[in-house]
mmCIF file of C-alpha atoms in Angstrom:
data_model
loop_
_atom_site.group_PDB
_atom_site.id
_atom_site.type_symbol
_atom_site.label_atom_id
_atom_site.label_comp_id
_atom_site.label_asym_id
_atom_site.label_seq_id
_atom_site.Cartn_x
_atom_site.Cartn_y
_atom_site.Cartn_z
ATOM 1 C CA MET B 30 -15.332 43.276 -21.778
ATOM 2 C CA ALA B 31 -12.037 42.532 -20.820
ATOM 3 C CA ALA B 32 -12.884 42.519 -17.006
ATOM 4 C CA GLU B 33 -16.056 40.193 -17.740
ATOM 5 C CA LEU B 34 -13.434 37.797 -19.577
ATOM 6 C CA ARG B 35 -11.283 37.716 -16.712
ATOM 7 C CA LEU B 36 -14.061 36.641 -14.610
ATOM 8 C CA MET B 37 -14.711 33.568 -16.834
ATOM 9 C CA ILE B 38 -10.913 32.164 -16.413
ATOM 10 C CA PRO B 39 -11.235 29.424 -14.125
ATOM 11 C CA THR B 40 -8.635 30.097 -11.203
ATOM 12 C CA LYS B 41 -7.038 27.490 -9.259
ATOM 13 C CA GLU B 42 -9.634 28.257 -6.452
ATOM 14 C CA SER B 43 -12.644 28.196 -8.496
ATOM 15 C CA ILE B 44 -11.574 24.670 -9.547
ATOM 16 C CA GLU B 45 -11.358 23.551 -6.102
ATOM 17 C CA ILE B 46 -14.568 24.794 -5.055
ATOM 18 C CA ASP B 47 -16.055 22.702 -8.062
ATOM 19 C CA ASP B 48 -14.295 19.821 -6.740
ATOM 20 C CA ARG B 49 -15.892 20.112 -3.434
ATOM 21 C CA GLN B 50 -19.197 20.661 -4.843
ATOM 22 C CA LEU B 51 -18.730 17.644 -7.082
ATOM 23 C CA VAL B 52 -17.877 15.579 -4.337
ATOM 24 C CA ARG B 53 -20.736 17.005 -2.048
ATOM 25 C CA THR B 54 -23.123 15.733 -5.347
ATOM 26 C CA ILE B 55 -21.303 12.443 -5.276
ATOM 27 C CA ARG B 56 -22.338 11.810 -1.430
ATOM 28 C CA GLU B 57 -25.648 12.315 -2.286
ATOM 29 C CA GLY B 58 -25.605 9.296 -4.799
ATOM 30 C CA ASP B 59 -25.265 10.649 -8.193
ATOM 31 C CA ALA B 60 -22.810 8.520 -10.035
ATOM 32 C CA GLU B 61 -22.809 10.526 -13.080
ATOM 33 C CA ALA B 62 -20.758 13.115 -10.702
ATOM 34 C CA PHE B 63 -18.567 10.312 -10.073
ATOM 35 C CA GLU B 64 -17.733 9.789 -13.499
ATOM 36 C CA MET B 65 -17.200 13.428 -13.875
ATOM 37 C CA LEU B 66 -14.712 13.655 -11.494
ATOM 38 C CA VAL B 67 -12.912 10.620 -12.726
ATOM 39 C CA ARG B 68 -12.746 12.093 -16.195
ATOM 40 C CA ARG B 69 -11.520 15.193 -14.847
ATOM 41 C CA LYS B 70 -8.846 13.655 -12.582
ATOM 42 C CA THR B 71 -7.543 11.153 -14.857
ATOM 43 C CA SER B 72 -4.768 12.438 -16.571
ATOM 44 C CA LYS B 73 -3.134 13.905 -13.108
ATOM 45 C CA VAL B 74 -3.531 10.387 -11.165
ATOM 46 C CA TYR B 75 -2.358 8.459 -14.300
ATOM 47 C CA SER B 76 0.732 10.614 -14.874
ATOM 48 C CA LEU B 77 1.843 10.454 -11.212
ATOM 49 C CA CYS B 78 1.330 6.601 -10.997
ATOM 50 C CA TYR B 79 2.939 6.132 -14.343
ATOM 51 C CA ARG B 80 6.036 8.179 -13.319
ATOM 52 C CA ILE B 81 6.248 6.334 -10.084
ATOM 53 C CA ILE B 82 5.607 2.806 -11.364
ATOM 54 C CA GLY B 83 7.181 3.318 -14.890
ATOM 55 C CA ASN B 84 4.670 0.948 -16.809
ATOM 56 C CA ALA B 85 1.876 2.143 -18.653
ATOM 57 C CA GLU B 86 -0.448 -1.053 -18.125
ATOM 58 C CA ASP B 87 0.173 -1.365 -14.259
ATOM 59 C CA ALA B 88 0.022 2.436 -13.991
ATOM 60 C CA LYS B 89 -3.536 2.249 -15.407
ATOM 61 C CA ASP B 90 -4.531 -0.618 -13.168
ATOM 62 C CA ILE B 91 -3.148 1.434 -10.194
ATOM 63 C CA SER B 92 -5.281 4.454 -11.268
ATOM 64 C CA GLN B 93 -8.253 2.387 -11.874
ATOM 65 C CA LEU B 94 -7.764 1.082 -8.127
ATOM 66 C CA VAL B 95 -7.283 4.617 -7.087
ATOM 67 C CA PHE B 96 -10.637 5.556 -8.170
ATOM 68 C CA ILE B 97 -12.387 2.781 -6.728
ATOM 69 C CA LYS B 98 -10.861 3.523 -3.218
ATOM 70 C CA LEU B 99 -12.020 6.816 -3.991
ATOM 71 C CA TRP B 100 -15.482 6.031 -4.561
ATOM 72 C CA GLU B 101 -15.528 3.799 -1.304
ATOM 73 C CA ASN B 102 -13.721 6.030 0.950
ATOM 74 C CA LEU B 103 -15.347 9.396 -0.174
ATOM 75 C CA GLU B 104 -17.192 9.703 3.249
ATOM 76 C CA LYS B 105 -13.857 10.274 4.739
ATOM 77 C CA TYR B 106 -13.019 13.052 2.531
ATOM 78 C CA ASP B 107 -12.905 16.479 4.997
ATOM 79 C CA ALA B 108 -13.593 19.454 2.618
ATOM 80 C CA ALA B 109 -11.774 21.678 4.748
ATOM 81 C CA TYR B 110 -8.479 20.399 3.007
ATOM 82 C CA ALA B 111 -7.829 20.769 -0.647
ATOM 83 C CA PHE B 112 -9.470 17.716 -2.617
ATOM 84 C CA ASP B 113 -6.215 17.190 -4.764
ATOM 85 C CA THR B 114 -4.234 16.782 -1.683
ATOM 86 C CA TRP B 115 -6.628 14.263 -0.518
ATOM 87 C CA LEU B 116 -6.566 12.536 -3.938
ATOM 88 C CA TYR B 117 -2.544 12.609 -4.026
ATOM 89 C CA ARG B 118 -2.043 10.894 -0.833
ATOM 90 C CA MET B 119 -4.644 8.048 -2.067
ATOM 91 C CA VAL B 120 -2.489 7.845 -5.303
ATOM 92 C CA THR B 121 0.896 7.736 -3.442
ATOM 93 C CA ASN B 122 -0.728 5.147 -1.028
ATOM 94 C CA VAL B 123 -1.851 2.774 -3.372
ATOM 95 C CA ALA B 124 1.253 3.243 -5.727
ATOM 96 C CA ILE B 125 3.753 2.583 -2.870
ATOM 97 C CA ASP B 126 2.060 -0.661 -1.735
ATOM 98 C CA PHE B 127 1.960 -1.730 -5.459
ATOM 99 C CA MET B 128 5.931 -0.960 -5.149
ATOM 100 C CA ARG B 129 6.662 -2.831 -2.247
ATOM 101 C CA ASN B 130 4.737 -5.919 -3.252
ATOM 102 C CA LYS B 131 6.056 -6.059 -6.886
ATOM 103 C CA HIS B 132 9.903 -7.125 -7.299
ATOM 104 C CA SER B 133 9.811 -7.165 -11.097
ATOM 105 C CA ARG B 134 12.584 -9.127 -12.302
ATOM 106 C CA ASP B 135 12.303 -7.770 -15.748
ATOM 107 C CA ASN B 136 13.218 -4.529 -14.680
ATOM 108 C CA ALA B 137 16.420 -5.710 -13.130
ATOM 109 C CA ILE B 138 17.060 -7.493 -16.995
ATOM 110 C CA ASN B 139 16.251 -4.289 -18.806
ATOM 111 C CA SER B 140 18.704 -2.307 -16.346
ATOM 112 C CA ASN B 141 21.427 -4.831 -17.004
ATOM 113 C CA LEU B 142 20.826 -4.583 -20.638
ATOM 114 C CA ARG B 143 21.022 -0.982 -20.668
ATOM 115 C CA LEU B 144 24.351 -0.976 -18.523
ATOM 116 C CA VAL B 145 26.052 -3.122 -21.408
ATOM 117 C CA LYS B 146 24.526 -0.931 -24.254
ATOM 118 C CA THR B 147 25.224 2.823 -22.802
ATOM 119 C CA SER B 148 28.536 2.033 -21.125
ATOM 120 C CA THR B 149 30.297 1.933 -24.763
ATOM 121 C CA ASP B 150 28.975 5.410 -25.524
ATOM 122 C CA ALA B 151 30.739 6.788 -22.523
ATOM 123 C CA GLU B 152 33.279 8.281 -24.336
ATOM 124 C CA GLN B 153 31.226 10.489 -26.684
ATOM 125 C CA GLY B 154 29.786 13.770 -26.018
ATOM 126 C CA VAL B 155 26.882 14.467 -23.729
ATOM 127 C CA VAL B 156 23.951 14.984 -25.861
ATOM 128 C CA VAL B 157 20.865 15.368 -23.812
ATOM 129 C CA GLN B 158 18.162 13.703 -25.679
ATOM 130 C CA ARG B 159 14.445 14.292 -24.138
ATOM 131 C CA LYS B 160 12.905 10.988 -25.138
ATOM 132 C CA GLU B 161 15.912 9.245 -23.665
ATOM 133 C CA ILE B 162 15.614 11.109 -20.158
ATOM 134 C CA GLU B 163 12.401 9.189 -18.838
ATOM 135 C CA SER B 164 14.160 5.697 -19.837
ATOM 136 C CA VAL B 165 16.998 6.486 -18.032
ATOM 137 C CA PHE B 166 15.075 7.894 -15.154
ATOM 138 C CA HIS B 167 13.074 4.630 -14.766
ATOM 139 C CA ALA B 168 16.359 2.574 -14.715
ATOM 140 C CA VAL B 169 18.424 4.476 -12.232
ATOM 141 C CA SER B 170 15.383 5.074 -9.906
ATOM 142 C CA SER B 171 14.754 1.236 -9.795
ATOM 143 C CA VAL B 172 17.275 1.496 -6.858
ATOM 144 C CA LEU B 173 15.063 3.867 -4.878
ATOM 145 C CA SER B 174 12.498 2.773 -2.140
ATOM 146 C CA PRO B 175 8.798 3.224 -3.420
ATOM 147 C CA LYS B 176 8.673 6.236 -1.007
ATOM 148 C CA GLN B 177 11.982 7.798 -2.082
ATOM 149 C CA LYS B 178 10.942 7.658 -5.664
ATOM 150 C CA THR B 179 7.239 8.937 -4.990
ATOM 151 C CA ILE B 180 8.639 11.943 -3.395
ATOM 152 C CA PHE B 181 11.227 12.406 -6.126
ATOM 153 C CA VAL B 182 8.566 12.528 -8.915
ATOM 154 C CA MET B 183 6.349 14.699 -6.924
ATOM 155 C CA SER B 184 9.156 17.199 -6.121
ATOM 156 C CA GLU B 185 10.907 17.243 -9.470
ATOM 157 C CA MET B 186 8.253 16.391 -11.815
ATOM 158 C CA ASP B 187 5.256 17.532 -10.368
ATOM 159 C CA ASP B 188 6.972 20.586 -8.841
ATOM 160 C CA LEU B 189 5.473 20.199 -5.605
ATOM 161 C CA ARG B 190 6.976 22.056 -2.417
ATOM 162 C CA SER B 191 8.308 19.866 0.233
ATOM 163 C CA SER B 192 5.544 21.141 2.752
ATOM 164 C CA GLU B 193 3.060 20.101 0.141
ATOM 165 C CA ILE B 194 4.506 16.775 -0.062
ATOM 166 C CA ALA B 195 4.915 16.287 3.667
ATOM 167 C CA ARG B 196 0.956 17.115 3.839
ATOM 168 C CA ILE B 197 0.245 14.512 1.078
ATOM 169 C CA LEU B 198 2.118 11.752 2.834
ATOM 170 C CA GLY B 199 1.227 12.812 6.330
ATOM 171 C CA CYS B 200 5.441 13.037 7.449
ATOM 172 C CA ARG B 201 7.389 15.772 8.330
ATOM 173 C CA GLU B 202 9.119 18.023 5.915
ATOM 174 C CA SER B 203 12.172 17.090 7.293
ATOM 175 C CA THR B 204 11.832 13.881 6.209
ATOM 176 C CA VAL B 205 10.677 14.570 2.984
ATOM 177 C CA ARG B 206 13.937 16.639 2.461
ATOM 178 C CA ASN B 207 15.959 13.738 3.819
ATOM 179 C CA HIS B 208 14.424 11.306 1.399
ATOM 180 C CA LEU B 209 14.971 13.288 -1.531
ATOM 181 C CA PHE B 210 18.608 14.155 -0.657
ATOM 182 C CA ASN B 211 19.150 10.158 -0.231
ATOM 183 C CA ALA B 212 17.326 9.881 -3.924
ATOM 184 C CA ARG B 213 19.187 12.302 -5.610
ATOM 185 C CA LYS B 214 22.605 10.772 -4.112
ATOM 186 C CA LEU B 215 21.443 7.267 -4.876
ATOM 187 C CA MET B 216 20.404 8.112 -8.534
ATOM 188 C CA GLN B 217 24.001 9.870 -9.363
ATOM 189 C CA GLN B 218 25.762 6.765 -8.143
ATOM 190 C CA GLN B 219 23.556 4.687 -10.724
ATOM 191 C CA LEU B 220 23.966 7.198 -13.285
ATOM 192 C CA LYS B 221 27.665 6.715 -12.810
ATOM 193 C CA LYS B 222 27.570 3.235 -12.869
ATOM 194 C CA ARG B 223 24.959 2.661 -16.069
ATOM 195 C CA PHE B 224 24.935 6.188 -17.819
ATOM 196 C CA PRO B 225 28.356 7.607 -17.397
ATOM 197 C CA GLU B 226 27.865 10.144 -20.060
ATOM 198 C CA TYR B 227 24.915 11.889 -18.429
ATOM 199 C CA SER B 228 26.871 11.488 -14.860
ATOM 200 C CA ARG B 229 29.493 13.751 -16.393
ATOM 201 C CA LEU B 230 26.937 16.487 -16.125
ATOM 202 C CA TRP B 231 26.560 16.587 -12.360
ATOM 203 C CA GLU B 232 30.739 16.029 -12.389
ATOM 204 C CA GLU B 233 31.527 18.759 -14.237
ATOM 205 C CA LYS B 234 29.074 21.276 -12.139
ATOM 206 C CA GLN B 235 31.206 20.128 -9.183
ATOM 207 C CA MET V 28 5.104 29.981 -23.305
ATOM 208 C CA ILE V 29 7.808 32.426 -22.596
ATOM 209 C CA ASN V 30 10.604 33.042 -25.139
ATOM 210 C CA CYS V 31 13.953 31.143 -25.023
ATOM 211 C CA GLN V 32 15.640 34.533 -23.729
ATOM 212 C CA THR V 33 13.613 35.006 -20.921
ATOM 213 C CA PHE V 34 13.801 31.295 -19.951
ATOM 214 C CA ARG V 35 17.406 31.448 -19.879
ATOM 215 C CA ALA V 36 17.641 34.757 -17.927
ATOM 216 C CA ASN V 37 15.499 33.152 -15.190
ATOM 217 C CA ILE V 38 16.559 29.491 -15.317
ATOM 218 C CA GLN V 39 17.047 29.460 -11.845
ATOM 219 C CA SER V 40 13.393 30.571 -10.771
ATOM 220 C CA ARG V 41 11.155 27.660 -10.381
ATOM 221 C CA ASP V 42 8.049 29.644 -11.472
ATOM 222 C CA ALA V 43 5.474 27.739 -13.820
ATOM 223 C CA ASP V 44 6.576 29.579 -16.918
ATOM 224 C CA VAL V 45 10.035 28.593 -16.586
ATOM 225 C CA LEU V 46 9.254 25.047 -15.955
ATOM 226 C CA GLU V 47 6.949 24.838 -18.762
ATOM 227 C CA HIS V 48 9.664 26.251 -21.151
ATOM 228 C CA LEU V 49 11.802 23.179 -19.745
ATOM 229 C CA HIS V 50 9.286 20.913 -20.398
ATOM 230 C CA LYS V 51 8.773 21.685 -23.906
ATOM 231 C CA CYS V 52 11.615 23.271 -25.500
ATOM 232 C CA ASP V 53 14.282 20.913 -26.856
ATOM 233 C CA ALA V 54 16.606 24.060 -27.736
ATOM 234 C CA CYS V 55 17.063 25.158 -24.288
ATOM 235 C CA LEU V 56 17.123 21.573 -22.538
ATOM 236 C CA GLU V 57 21.036 21.318 -23.314
ATOM 237 C CA TYR V 58 21.533 24.902 -21.797
ATOM 238 C CA ALA V 59 19.508 24.230 -18.619
ATOM 239 C CA VAL V 60 20.889 21.104 -17.724
ATOM 240 C CA SER V 61 24.451 22.532 -18.148
ATOM 241 C CA VAL V 62 23.419 25.353 -15.706
ATOM 242 C CA ASP V 63 21.871 22.949 -13.143
ATOM 243 C CA PRO V 64 22.086 19.129 -13.861
ATOM 244 C CA ASP V 65 18.881 18.599 -11.737
ATOM 245 C CA ASN V 66 17.114 19.802 -14.838
ATOM 246 C CA PHE V 67 17.723 16.788 -16.445
ATOM 247 C CA PHE V 68 15.194 14.652 -14.416
ATOM 248 C CA ARG V 69 12.994 17.620 -13.991
ATOM 249 C CA ALA V 70 12.296 17.929 -17.767
ATOM 250 C CA ILE V 71 10.261 14.909 -17.590
ATOM 251 C CA GLY V 72 7.136 16.337 -15.903
ATOM 252 C CA GLY V 73 4.976 18.942 -17.560
ATOM 253 C CA GLU V 74 2.489 17.191 -19.759
ATOM 254 C CA GLU V 75 -0.180 15.168 -18.246
ATOM 255 C CA LEU V 76 -0.457 11.664 -19.516
ATOM 256 C CA VAL V 77 -3.507 9.853 -20.676
ATOM 257 C CA PRO V 78 -3.761 6.274 -19.859
ATOM 258 C CA PRO V 79 -3.843 3.684 -22.770
ATOM 259 C CA GLY V 80 -7.039 3.747 -24.732
ATOM 260 C CA GLY V 81 -7.881 7.252 -23.753
ATOM 261 C CA ILE V 82 -9.973 8.561 -20.791
ATOM 262 C CA ASP V 83 -13.009 7.878 -22.339
ATOM 263 C CA ALA V 84 -12.481 3.796 -22.056
ATOM 264 C CA PHE V 85 -10.709 4.391 -18.714
ATOM 265 C CA ALA V 86 -13.702 6.282 -17.369
ATOM 266 C CA SER V 87 -16.315 3.858 -18.502
ATOM 267 C CA ASP V 88 -14.048 0.830 -17.397
ATOM 268 C CA VAL V 89 -13.912 2.354 -13.955
ATOM 269 C CA MET V 90 -17.579 2.858 -13.703
ATOM 270 C CA SER V 91 -18.382 -0.600 -14.640
ATOM 271 C CA GLN V 92 -16.158 -2.292 -12.019
ATOM 272 C CA LEU V 93 -17.814 -0.004 -9.702
ATOM 273 C CA ARG V 94 -21.206 -1.318 -10.840
ATOM 274 C CA VAL V 95 -19.973 -4.839 -10.708
ATOM 275 C CA ARG V 96 -18.852 -4.085 -7.059
ATOM 276 C CA GLU V 97 -21.855 -2.150 -6.133
ATOM 277 C CA ALA V 98 -23.807 -5.409 -7.227
ATOM 278 C CA GLU V 99 -21.485 -7.855 -5.487
ATOM 279 C CA ALA V 100 -21.638 -6.069 -1.997
ATOM 280 C CA PRO V 101 -25.360 -6.706 -1.134
ATOM 281 C CA ALA V 102 -24.654 -10.395 -1.756
ATOM 282 C CA ALA V 103 -21.727 -10.259 0.125
ATOM 283 C CA LYS V 104 -23.693 -8.487 3.004
ATOM 284 C CA ARG V 105 -26.307 -11.176 3.067
ATOM 285 C CA PHE V 106 -23.584 -13.776 3.528
ATOM 286 C CA LEU V 107 -22.169 -11.746 6.199
ATOM 287 C CA VAL V 108 -25.211 -11.525 8.174
ATOM 288 C CA ALA V 109 -26.378 -15.362 7.787
ATOM 289 C CA PRO V 110 -23.437 -16.427 10.026
ATOM 290 C CA ARG V 111 -24.455 -13.822 12.316
ATOM 291 C CA ARG V 112 -27.899 -15.073 12.644
ATOM 292 C CA LEU V 113 -26.866 -18.705 12.798
ATOM 293 C CA ALA V 114 -24.385 -17.797 15.755
ATOM 294 C CA ALA V 115 -27.271 -15.895 17.718
ATOM 295 C CA ALA V 116 -29.663 -19.137 17.011
ATOM 296 C CA ALA V 117 -27.045 -21.642 18.170
ATOM 297 C CA ALA V 118 -26.370 -19.703 21.188
ATOM 298 C CA ILE V 119 -30.059 -19.465 22.237
ATOM 299 C CA ILE V 120 -30.426 -23.443 21.654
ATOM 300 C CA VAL V 121 -27.558 -23.909 23.758
ATOM 301 C CA ALA V 122 -28.640 -21.775 26.551
ATOM 302 C CA ILE V 123 -32.035 -23.169 26.499
ATOM 303 C CA GLY V 124 -30.802 -26.837 26.155
ATOM 304 C CA GLY V 125 -27.879 -25.991 29.037
ATOM 305 C CA SER V 126 -30.723 -24.906 31.463
ATOM 306 C CA TRP V 127 -33.128 -27.752 30.682
ATOM 307 C CA PHE V 128 -30.182 -30.392 31.263
ATOM 308 C CA GLY V 129 -29.270 -28.689 34.346
ATOM 309 C CA TYR V 130 -32.702 -28.885 35.651
ATOM 310 C CA GLU V 131 -33.182 -32.301 34.667
ATOM 311 C CA ARG V 132 -29.907 -33.389 36.531
ATOM 312 C CA ALA V 133 -30.750 -31.317 39.652
ATOM 313 C CA ASN V 134 -34.092 -33.092 39.917
ATOM 314 C CA ARG V 135 -33.055 -36.719 38.963
ATOM 315 C CA PRO V 136 -33.127 -39.177 41.920
ATOM 316 C CA VAL V 137 -29.685 -40.625 40.887
ATOM 317 C CA ALA V 138 -27.920 -41.533 44.302
ATOM 318 C CA ALA V 139 -30.397 -43.947 45.548
ATOM 319 C CA PRO V 140 -30.287 -46.789 43.000
ATOM 320 C CA VAL V 141 -26.443 -46.357 42.630
ATOM 321 C CA ILE V 142 -25.961 -47.299 46.033
ATOM 322 C CA ALA V 143 -28.059 -50.047 45.834
ATOM 323 C CA ALA V 144 -26.463 -51.408 42.849
ATOM 324 C CA VAL V 145 -23.443 -51.203 44.426
ATOM 325 C CA ARG V 146 -24.576 -53.044 48.151
ATOM 326 C CA LYS V 147 -26.202 -55.881 45.440
ATOM 327 C CA GLN V 148 -22.717 -56.846 44.266
ATOM 328 C CA PRO V 149 -21.585 -60.141 46.325
ATOM 329 C CA LEU V 150 -18.391 -59.603 48.472
ATOM 330 C CA THR V 151 -15.325 -61.288 47.580
ATOM 331 C CA THR V 152 -12.368 -62.015 49.138
ATOM 332 C CA LYS V 153 -9.119 -61.355 47.828
ATOM 333 C CA PRO V 154 -6.199 -63.971 47.859
ATOM 334 C CA VAL V 155 -3.784 -63.684 51.041
ATOM 335 C CA VAL V 156 0.039 -63.366 50.189
ATOM 336 C CA GLU V 157 1.708 -65.491 52.939
ATOM 337 C CA THR V 158 5.164 -65.370 50.964
ATOM 338 C CA TYR V 159 6.674 -63.029 48.403
ATOM 339 C CA GLN V 160 9.814 -63.158 46.951
ATOM 340 C CA SER V 161 11.230 -60.749 44.297
ATOM 341 C CA GLN V 162 14.683 -59.298 43.176
ATOM 342 C CA ASN V 163 12.817 -55.511 42.350
ATOM 343 C CA ALA V 164 10.160 -55.245 44.418
ATOM 344 C CA THR V 165 10.184 -52.815 47.260
ATOM 345 C CA ILE V 166 8.379 -54.110 50.504
ATOM 346 C CA VAL V 167 7.503 -52.120 53.275
ATOM 347 C CA GLU V 168 6.344 -53.642 56.347
ATOM 348 C CA MET V 169 3.933 -51.448 58.798
ATOM 349 C CA PRO V 170 4.453 -51.633 62.694
ATOM 350 C CA SER V 171 1.611 -53.527 64.319
ATOM 351 C CA GLN V 172 -0.170 -52.414 67.267
ATOM 352 C CA GLY V 173 -0.463 -55.514 69.205
ATOM 353 C CA GLY V 174 -0.019 -59.400 68.968
ATOM 354 C CA SER V 175 -3.575 -59.985 67.506
ATOM 355 C CA ASP V 176 -3.300 -57.400 64.706
ATOM 356 C CA ALA V 177 -2.736 -58.773 61.419
ATOM 357 C CA ASN V 178 0.988 -57.658 60.053
ATOM 358 C CA VAL V 179 0.139 -55.199 56.923
ATOM 359 C CA VAL V 180 3.025 -55.401 54.462
ATOM 360 C CA MET V 181 2.907 -53.113 51.432
ATOM 361 C CA ILE V 182 4.645 -54.474 48.067
ATOM 362 C CA PHE V 183 5.443 -52.373 45.342
ATOM 363 C CA ASP V 184 6.408 -54.473 42.323
ATOM 364 C CA ASP V 185 5.607 -53.710 38.378
ATOM 365 C CA ALA V 186 5.762 -57.652 38.054
ATOM 366 C CA LEU V 187 2.846 -58.072 40.674
ATOM 367 C CA PRO V 188 -0.729 -58.813 38.917
ATOM 368 C CA ALA V 189 -2.942 -55.885 38.921
ATOM 369 C CA ASP V 190 -6.052 -57.293 40.650
ATOM 370 C CA LEU V 191 -4.165 -58.296 43.719
#
């Protein structure tokens, strides 16, 4: 019985095979199979978009654009590679393009407001609030280039290895590590300026 | 999910279990950040987010956008084909017209009537300038061959009448 149960648990490999089968069915013209793929991948795509872009509505629009591009370019997918790698590449390309084209004034204004508010709390003890971390991240990561931010999100939040990120972005592993190093450095500088209470975490460590 | 004790014992590891605990346990968050400040931003990941309105609404939005695009695509293709056909037709017309025009020109007896027309014009004599005085003119005198030859003088002057 135990052996039978173990067989029914989907492994990463079996899900991957399912993705490929689904893609094959979609290529044969099955729109319902595509809808199934959209439902399956929505959370993954939206989460990555949201963490890179930092705005729910924009992330939703970009996620929809990703799926439309996916439909239009599905013929180009090479089944020799993992489907998720190809999907991530599409997400990062679309999100990076969006970030490059958008210079939101709102972000700058919000960041400045946060700077005024939080610097008054600098003398208080460090209490890490989970709900605050995300807004701190969006504030300090605004100084990163779209590529730096994308790499940081994939590495730190999606826990992807440098080699995987390099494969997704089509660059060298050393480039990924460089971007990551610079992203951390820039974010620490921003933390020191805008959120000194959190910046002290790194200073104490050194 | 692993318990807090196991998490704290394996905090340096980047195993999925350890990360899952970091993403979910508020009690261990502060400890994790004090051990490694990079855990501060690492704590954001974990849960998969859902777009506003939910997955069903999102998926049906995507599918309806695709249907609209699919409906627009053949129309767009028709508009793309029409200029190509027009260009081809224009090229054929130009080719036929050009060759007909060339043929017509080659076989048209144009030279004789033109010459005749020129010959029919009455000969007129231009006035002879015997003396010319000017402050700005450049006057060039051509050497004559003999006593019977007329003296040829070239006058360059902006004030000179054009028909002279």
